[in-house]
Short mmCIF file of C-alpha atoms and ligand atoms in Angstrom, two decimals:
data_model
loop_
_atom_site.label_atom_id
_atom_site.label_comp_id
_atom_site.label_asym_id
_atom_site.label_seq_id
_atom_site.Cartn_x
_atom_site.Cartn_y
_atom_site.Cartn_z
CA UNK H 22 -24.61 -13.33 -13.48
CA UNK H 23 -22.05 -12.23 -10.90
CA UNK H 24 -22.84 -8.97 -9.12
CA UNK H 25 -19.60 -7.59 -7.71
CA UNK H 26 -19.49 -4.82 -5.14
CA UNK H 27 -16.14 -3.00 -4.91
CA UNK H 28 -15.36 -1.27 -1.61
CA UNK H 29 -12.61 1.36 -1.54
CA UNK H 30 -13.46 1.93 -5.20
CA UNK H 31 -11.93 5.40 -5.33
CA UNK H 32 -8.64 4.36 -3.70
CA UNK H 33 -5.37 2.98 -5.11
CA UNK H 34 -6.47 -0.63 -5.37
CA UNK H 35 -10.23 -0.35 -5.86
CA UNK H 36 -9.80 1.88 -8.89
CA UNK H 37 -7.30 -0.54 -10.46
CA UNK H 38 -9.55 -3.52 -9.76
CA UNK H 39 -12.41 -1.80 -11.62
CA UNK H 40 -10.07 -0.79 -14.45
CA UNK H 41 -8.85 -4.40 -14.85
CA UNK H 42 -12.30 -6.01 -14.52
CA UNK H 43 -13.44 -3.78 -17.38
CA UNK H 44 -10.27 -4.41 -19.42
CA UNK H 45 -10.70 -8.18 -18.98
CA UNK H 46 -14.29 -7.80 -20.13
CA UNK H 47 -15.58 -9.73 -17.12
CA UNK H 48 -19.24 -10.56 -17.60
CA UNK H 49 -20.72 -9.18 -14.40
CA UNK H 50 -22.48 -6.19 -12.96
CA UNK H 51 -19.76 -4.11 -11.33
CA UNK H 52 -20.87 -1.79 -8.55
CA UNK H 53 -18.71 0.87 -6.89
CA UNK H 54 -19.48 1.24 -3.17
CA UNK H 55 -18.85 4.92 -2.49
CA UNK H 56 -19.64 7.59 0.08
CA UNK H 57 -20.77 10.21 -2.42
CA UNK H 58 -22.38 8.85 -5.59
CA UNK H 59 -22.84 12.21 -7.32
CA UNK H 60 -19.15 13.09 -6.90
CA UNK H 61 -17.81 9.68 -7.91
CA UNK H 62 -19.94 9.48 -11.06
CA UNK H 63 -17.56 12.15 -12.35
CA UNK H 64 -14.51 10.22 -11.13
CA UNK H 65 -15.59 7.11 -13.02
CA UNK H 66 -17.08 8.87 -16.03
CA UNK H 67 -15.23 6.68 -18.53
CA UNK H 68 -16.80 3.50 -17.12
CA UNK H 69 -20.24 3.94 -18.61
CA UNK H 70 -21.59 0.59 -17.36
CA UNK H 71 -20.49 1.00 -13.76
CA UNK H 72 -23.27 1.01 -11.13
CA UNK H 73 -23.06 2.78 -7.77
CA UNK H 74 -24.25 2.14 -4.23
CA UNK H 75 -24.05 4.47 -1.28
CA UNK H 76 -21.78 2.91 1.34
CA UNK H 77 -19.91 4.03 4.44
CA UNK H 78 -17.74 1.63 6.48
CA UNK H 79 -18.43 3.81 9.52
CA UNK H 80 -22.21 3.80 9.10
CA UNK H 81 -23.66 0.25 9.39
CA UNK H 82 -27.04 1.57 8.28
CA UNK H 83 -25.66 1.78 4.74
CA UNK H 84 -24.63 -1.91 4.60
CA UNK H 85 -27.96 -3.60 3.93
CA UNK H 86 -28.94 -1.53 0.90
CA UNK H 87 -25.36 -1.65 -0.45
CA UNK H 88 -25.25 -5.46 -0.20
CA UNK H 89 -28.70 -6.14 -1.71
CA UNK H 90 -28.49 -8.81 -4.49
CA UNK H 91 -24.67 -8.77 -4.40
CA UNK H 92 -22.99 -12.20 -4.58
CA UNK H 93 -19.31 -11.19 -4.67
CA UNK H 94 -17.72 -8.59 -2.38
CA UNK H 95 -14.30 -7.08 -2.95
CA UNK H 96 -13.42 -5.92 0.54
CA UNK H 97 -10.58 -3.78 1.77
CA UNK H 98 -9.73 -2.09 5.02
CA UNK H 99 -9.34 1.67 4.59
CA UNK H 100 -6.02 2.60 6.21
CA UNK H 101 -7.54 4.69 9.02
CA UNK H 102 -9.98 1.96 10.15
CA UNK H 103 -8.55 -0.57 12.58
CA UNK H 104 -11.47 -1.44 14.85
CA UNK H 105 -12.23 -4.90 13.53
CA UNK H 106 -14.98 -5.84 15.99
CA UNK H 107 -16.69 -2.47 15.73
CA UNK H 108 -16.60 -2.17 11.92
CA UNK H 109 -15.90 -5.52 10.25
CA UNK H 110 -17.91 -7.90 12.46
CA UNK H 111 -21.25 -6.12 11.83
CA UNK H 112 -20.29 -5.64 8.18
CA UNK H 113 -19.66 -9.38 7.71
CA UNK H 114 -22.79 -10.30 9.66
CA UNK H 115 -24.93 -8.15 7.37
CA UNK H 116 -23.04 -9.41 4.28
CA UNK H 117 -23.88 -12.97 5.31
CA UNK H 118 -27.54 -12.29 6.00
CA UNK H 119 -27.80 -10.37 2.69
CA UNK H 120 -26.74 -13.48 0.76
CA UNK H 121 -23.16 -12.52 -0.19
CA UNK H 122 -21.35 -15.80 -0.87
CA UNK H 123 -17.86 -14.81 -1.93
CA UNK H 124 -15.37 -12.36 -0.48
CA UNK H 125 -12.10 -11.30 -2.05
CA UNK H 126 -10.24 -9.52 0.75
CA UNK H 127 -7.29 -7.22 0.18
CA UNK H 128 -4.96 -8.24 2.98
CA UNK H 129 -1.18 -7.82 3.24
CA UNK H 130 1.83 -10.11 2.75
CA UNK H 131 2.53 -12.05 5.96
CA UNK H 132 -0.91 -11.27 7.50
CA UNK H 133 -1.27 -14.88 8.64
CA UNK H 134 1.87 -14.58 10.81
CA UNK H 135 1.04 -11.38 12.68
CA UNK H 136 -1.93 -11.20 15.01
CA UNK H 137 -0.95 -7.54 15.67
CA UNK H 138 -2.35 -6.31 12.38
CA UNK H 139 -6.08 -5.88 11.67
CA UNK H 140 -5.90 -7.84 8.39
CA UNK H 141 -5.11 -11.00 10.37
CA UNK H 142 -8.30 -10.63 12.44
CA UNK H 143 -10.41 -9.76 9.39
CA UNK H 144 -9.17 -12.89 7.56
CA UNK H 145 -10.09 -15.00 10.59
CA UNK H 146 -13.54 -13.39 10.81
CA UNK H 147 -14.21 -14.09 7.11
CA UNK H 148 -13.41 -17.75 7.81
CA UNK H 149 -15.50 -17.77 10.96
CA UNK H 150 -18.57 -16.56 9.02
CA UNK H 151 -18.08 -19.34 6.45
CA UNK H 152 -17.74 -17.28 3.27
CA UNK H 153 -15.96 -18.65 0.24
CA UNK H 154 -12.93 -16.40 0.12
CA UNK H 155 -9.75 -15.38 -1.62
CA UNK H 156 -7.16 -13.47 0.40
CA UNK H 157 -5.00 -11.21 -1.76
CA UNK H 158 -1.83 -10.52 0.21
CA UNK H 159 0.30 -7.97 -1.62
CA UNK H 160 3.72 -6.70 -0.63
CA UNK H 161 4.73 -3.02 -0.32
CA UNK H 162 3.04 -0.66 -2.81
CA UNK H 163 5.31 1.28 -5.18
CA UNK H 164 2.55 3.90 -5.09
CA UNK H 165 3.51 4.74 -1.48
CA UNK H 166 6.21 6.83 -3.16
CA UNK H 167 3.58 8.89 -5.00
CA UNK H 168 1.07 9.10 -2.10
CA UNK H 169 2.13 8.84 1.58
CA UNK H 170 5.82 9.62 0.91
CA UNK H 171 5.33 12.04 -1.95
CA UNK H 172 5.39 15.41 -0.15
CA UNK H 173 8.69 14.61 1.57
CA UNK H 174 10.18 13.48 -1.76
CA UNK H 175 9.00 16.43 -3.85
CA UNK H 176 9.34 19.21 -1.24
CA UNK H 177 12.32 18.10 0.87
CA UNK H 178 13.96 15.48 -1.38
CA UNK H 179 14.03 12.96 1.42
CA UNK H 180 12.36 9.80 2.68
CA UNK H 181 12.04 9.57 6.49
CA UNK H 182 11.03 6.17 7.88
CA UNK H 183 11.89 3.92 10.85
CA UNK H 184 13.05 1.13 8.55
CA UNK H 185 16.89 1.21 8.75
CA UNK H 186 18.23 -1.36 6.25
CA UNK H 187 15.08 -3.50 6.20
CA UNK H 188 14.17 -4.84 2.80
CA UNK H 189 10.71 -4.38 1.30
CA UNK H 190 9.26 -6.14 -1.68
CA UNK H 191 7.98 -3.58 -4.20
CA UNK H 192 4.76 -4.19 -6.12
CA UNK H 193 2.89 -1.93 -8.54
CA UNK H 194 -0.75 -1.34 -7.54
CA UNK H 195 -1.71 -1.78 -11.22
CA UNK H 196 -0.36 -5.34 -10.99
CA UNK H 197 -2.38 -5.99 -7.82
CA UNK H 198 -5.51 -4.71 -9.59
CA UNK H 199 -4.90 -7.00 -12.56
CA UNK H 200 -4.20 -10.08 -10.43
CA UNK H 201 -7.29 -9.36 -8.31
CA UNK H 202 -9.51 -9.00 -11.38
CA UNK H 203 -8.28 -12.42 -12.62
CA UNK H 204 -8.99 -13.91 -9.18
CA UNK H 205 -12.52 -12.45 -9.18
CA UNK H 206 -13.20 -13.63 -12.74
CA UNK H 207 -11.93 -17.15 -12.08
CA UNK H 208 -13.10 -17.34 -8.47
CA UNK H 209 -14.10 -21.02 -8.66
CA UNK H 210 -10.54 -21.99 -9.64
CA UNK H 211 -8.87 -20.03 -6.86
CA UNK H 212 -11.43 -20.10 -4.05
CA UNK H 213 -10.48 -20.61 -0.41
CA UNK H 214 -6.81 -19.86 -1.04
CA UNK H 215 -4.44 -16.98 -0.32
CA UNK H 216 -2.10 -15.37 -2.83
CA UNK H 217 1.01 -13.31 -2.10
CA UNK H 218 1.19 -10.79 -4.92
CA UNK H 219 4.80 -9.64 -4.99
CA UNK H 220 7.08 -7.80 -7.37
CA UNK H 221 10.45 -9.16 -8.47
CA UNK H 222 12.66 -6.94 -6.25
CA UNK H 223 13.46 -6.67 -2.55
CA UNK H 224 15.05 -3.27 -1.90
CA UNK H 225 15.72 -1.20 1.21
CA UNK H 226 14.88 2.50 1.32
CA UNK H 227 18.48 3.64 0.82
CA UNK H 228 18.56 1.66 -2.43
CA UNK H 229 15.18 3.13 -3.43
CA UNK H 230 16.33 6.69 -2.64
CA UNK H 231 19.45 6.11 -4.76
CA UNK H 232 17.38 4.72 -7.63
CA UNK H 233 14.97 7.65 -7.39
CA UNK H 234 17.86 10.15 -7.38
CA UNK H 235 19.29 8.56 -10.51
CA UNK H 236 16.01 8.36 -12.42
CA UNK H 237 14.60 11.80 -11.57
CA UNK H 238 18.05 13.47 -11.65
CA UNK H 239 17.50 15.05 -8.22
CA UNK H 240 19.24 13.87 -5.06
CA UNK H 241 16.82 12.15 -2.64
CA UNK H 242 18.20 11.26 0.83
CA UNK H 243 16.99 8.42 3.03
CA UNK H 244 16.85 9.15 6.75
CA UNK H 245 16.03 6.33 9.19
CA UNK H 246 14.54 7.47 12.51
CA UNK H 247 13.54 5.81 15.74
CA UNK H 248 10.02 4.22 15.57
CA UNK H 249 8.75 6.35 18.51
CA UNK H 250 9.89 9.58 16.86
CA UNK H 251 8.26 8.41 13.63
CA UNK H 252 4.96 7.64 15.38
CA UNK H 253 4.82 11.11 16.99
CA UNK H 254 5.84 12.76 13.72
CA UNK H 255 2.86 11.09 12.01
CA UNK H 256 0.55 12.14 14.87
CA UNK H 257 1.73 15.75 14.49
CA UNK H 258 0.98 15.47 10.77
CA UNK H 259 -2.64 14.68 11.72
CA UNK H 260 -2.86 10.88 11.45
CA UNK H 261 -5.12 9.21 14.03
CA UNK H 262 -3.55 6.83 16.59
CA UNK H 263 -4.33 3.58 14.71
CA UNK H 264 -3.16 4.86 11.34
CA UNK H 265 0.09 6.25 12.82
CA UNK H 266 0.66 2.96 14.67
CA UNK H 267 0.05 0.83 11.56
CA UNK H 268 2.43 3.07 9.54
CA UNK H 269 5.08 2.70 12.28
CA UNK H 270 4.70 -1.09 12.48
CA UNK H 271 4.62 -1.47 8.70
CA UNK H 272 7.98 0.30 8.39
CA UNK H 273 9.76 -0.91 11.54
CA UNK H 274 8.74 -4.56 11.99
CA UNK H 275 10.57 -5.64 8.80
CA UNK H 276 13.82 -4.71 10.63
CA UNK H 277 13.25 -7.77 12.81
CA UNK H 278 12.14 -10.07 10.02
CA UNK H 279 13.68 -12.03 7.17
CA UNK H 280 13.50 -10.28 3.78
CA UNK H 281 10.04 -10.78 2.20
CA UNK H 282 9.47 -13.86 0.10
CA UNK H 283 9.29 -13.27 -3.65
CA UNK H 284 6.52 -15.45 -5.07
CA UNK H 285 5.40 -16.48 -8.56
CA UNK H 286 1.73 -15.90 -7.73
CA UNK H 287 1.44 -12.80 -9.91
CA UNK H 288 2.87 -14.57 -12.95
CA UNK H 289 0.89 -17.75 -12.34
CA UNK H 290 -2.37 -15.80 -12.13
CA UNK H 291 -1.87 -13.26 -14.93
CA UNK H 292 0.74 -14.89 -17.18
CA UNK H 293 2.81 -11.67 -17.01
CA UNK H 294 5.93 -10.41 -15.26
CA UNK H 295 5.37 -7.79 -12.55
CA UNK H 296 6.55 -4.19 -13.16
CA UNK H 297 9.95 -3.22 -11.84
CA UNK H 298 10.51 -0.18 -9.62
CA UNK H 299 12.49 1.41 -12.44
CA UNK H 300 9.50 1.09 -14.80
CA UNK H 301 7.23 2.55 -12.14
CA UNK H 302 9.49 5.56 -11.50
CA UNK H 303 9.76 6.24 -15.24
CA UNK H 304 5.97 6.09 -15.58
CA UNK H 305 5.28 8.28 -12.53
CA UNK H 306 8.24 10.64 -12.91
CA UNK H 307 6.04 13.75 -13.06
CA UNK H 308 4.44 12.96 -9.70
CA UNK H 309 7.88 12.58 -8.11
CA UNK H 310 9.17 15.98 -9.17
CA UNK H 311 8.34 19.22 -7.32
N1 LIG S 20 0.43 0.70 1.27
C1 LIG S 20 0.97 -0.51 1.21
O1 LIG S 20 2.16 -0.69 0.92
C2 LIG S 20 0.09 -1.72 1.46
C3 LIG S 20 0.61 -3.00 1.26
C4 LIG S 20 -0.23 -4.10 1.45
C5 LIG S 20 -1.55 -3.92 1.85
N2 LIG S 20 -2.00 -2.65 2.04
C6 LIG S 20 -3.40 -2.47 2.49
O2 LIG S 20 -4.15 -1.84 1.46
C7 LIG S 20 -5.28 -1.19 2.06
C8 LIG S 20 -5.43 0.20 1.51
O3 LIG S 20 -5.73 0.15 0.13
P1 LIG S 20 -5.61 1.44 -0.78
O4 LIG S 20 -4.17 1.88 -0.81
O5 LIG S 20 -6.30 1.16 -2.05
O6 LIG S 20 -6.40 2.53 0.08
P2 LIG S 20 -6.59 4.08 -0.24
O7 LIG S 20 -6.00 4.44 -1.55
O8 LIG S 20 -6.19 4.84 0.98
O9 LIG S 20 -8.17 4.17 -0.41
C9 LIG S 20 -9.04 3.98 0.65
C10 LIG S 20 -10.41 3.76 0.07
O10 LIG S 20 -11.32 3.53 1.14
C11 LIG S 20 -12.42 4.45 1.02
N3 LIG S 20 -12.90 4.81 2.34
C12 LIG S 20 -12.23 5.36 3.36
N4 LIG S 20 -13.04 5.52 4.41
C13 LIG S 20 -14.26 5.07 4.02
C14 LIG S 20 -15.51 4.99 4.64
N5 LIG S 20 -15.70 5.40 5.90
N6 LIG S 20 -16.54 4.48 3.96
C15 LIG S 20 -16.40 4.09 2.66
N7 LIG S 20 -15.24 4.13 2.00
C16 LIG S 20 -14.18 4.62 2.69
C17 LIG S 20 -11.84 5.66 0.33
O11 LIG S 20 -12.90 6.39 -0.22
P3 LIG S 20 -12.94 8.00 -0.30
O12 LIG S 20 -12.44 8.33 -1.68
O13 LIG S 20 -14.36 8.32 -0.08
O14 LIG S 20 -12.03 8.50 0.79
C18 LIG S 20 -10.94 4.99 -0.70
O15 LIG S 20 -11.70 4.53 -1.78
C19 LIG S 20 -5.03 -1.16 3.56
O16 LIG S 20 -5.78 -2.15 4.21
C20 LIG S 20 -3.55 -1.48 3.64
O17 LIG S 20 -3.18 -2.07 4.87
C21 LIG S 20 -1.24 -1.55 1.84
#
């Protein structure tokens, strides 16, 4: 039987991966790798068959016991962790020596083209260690509107980013969770490949602000600022250097790039159409209002 360890289980994607693995009735032991088991048992109360292991990316002493008898690892990079050699090299070394064979890594669309971003180095390390792998490379999360950008939207009715007219491809995290659960379930079919999980729309932030304004009946402005100002704004808000830098690059590099590619990977894997931004805003309307 597959034993699947889910890192980042309490976050946007991890939670949806668990939800979809359970919904697809995948025959496997599913284990949430969490920092605080007692607390998260409440979070995941409805998943009565879920197991738990104590795990901290920043404490390598937790790796060995977390990886014991696991054959499949769903791995992500928490947004504030960028030190690949310090965190991910020892993690992968211990994963290998613990007998983990398969890694499904949550990367990002275009990771293979940009050696600046940590996902690129993590993908290369996974290859270097010789794991069977699947790289899930999603586009821009719709849920950024209800997490990182939410306070500005609900309190100030604005979105402030260094993105000018750059286009982003918008994908619902629920769709990423579903596609990932299919990839885990049918690993043998998809192994040693990468998948770009995209939505059906490329939109810039002015278009998104206009769509938001229309659907929540409150005017939301988009303000584009210089990348340096944005970086220091994020630092003042308390983000560490790497997180602020990744946020700045994520929202400013697309200005220099072609619009993101829209792929059929989601439909090919799940047999469904991805959610539209309009559907997402309708569903999450409450979270987008003050
Ligand atoms: N946002 C986007 O548009 C986008 C697009 C493509 C790819 N991505 C990639 O997606 C990834 C983020 O995924 P996400 O949105 O699901 O993340 P998230 O919601 O921020 O969740 C982060 C998860 O990591 C866990 N975590 C943080 N520090 C930890 C530690 N030291 N030890 C153990 N667990 C720890 C958190 O657990 P706690 O609950 O304990 O904090 C949480 O479960 C990033 O690599 C990002 O680059 C993002």
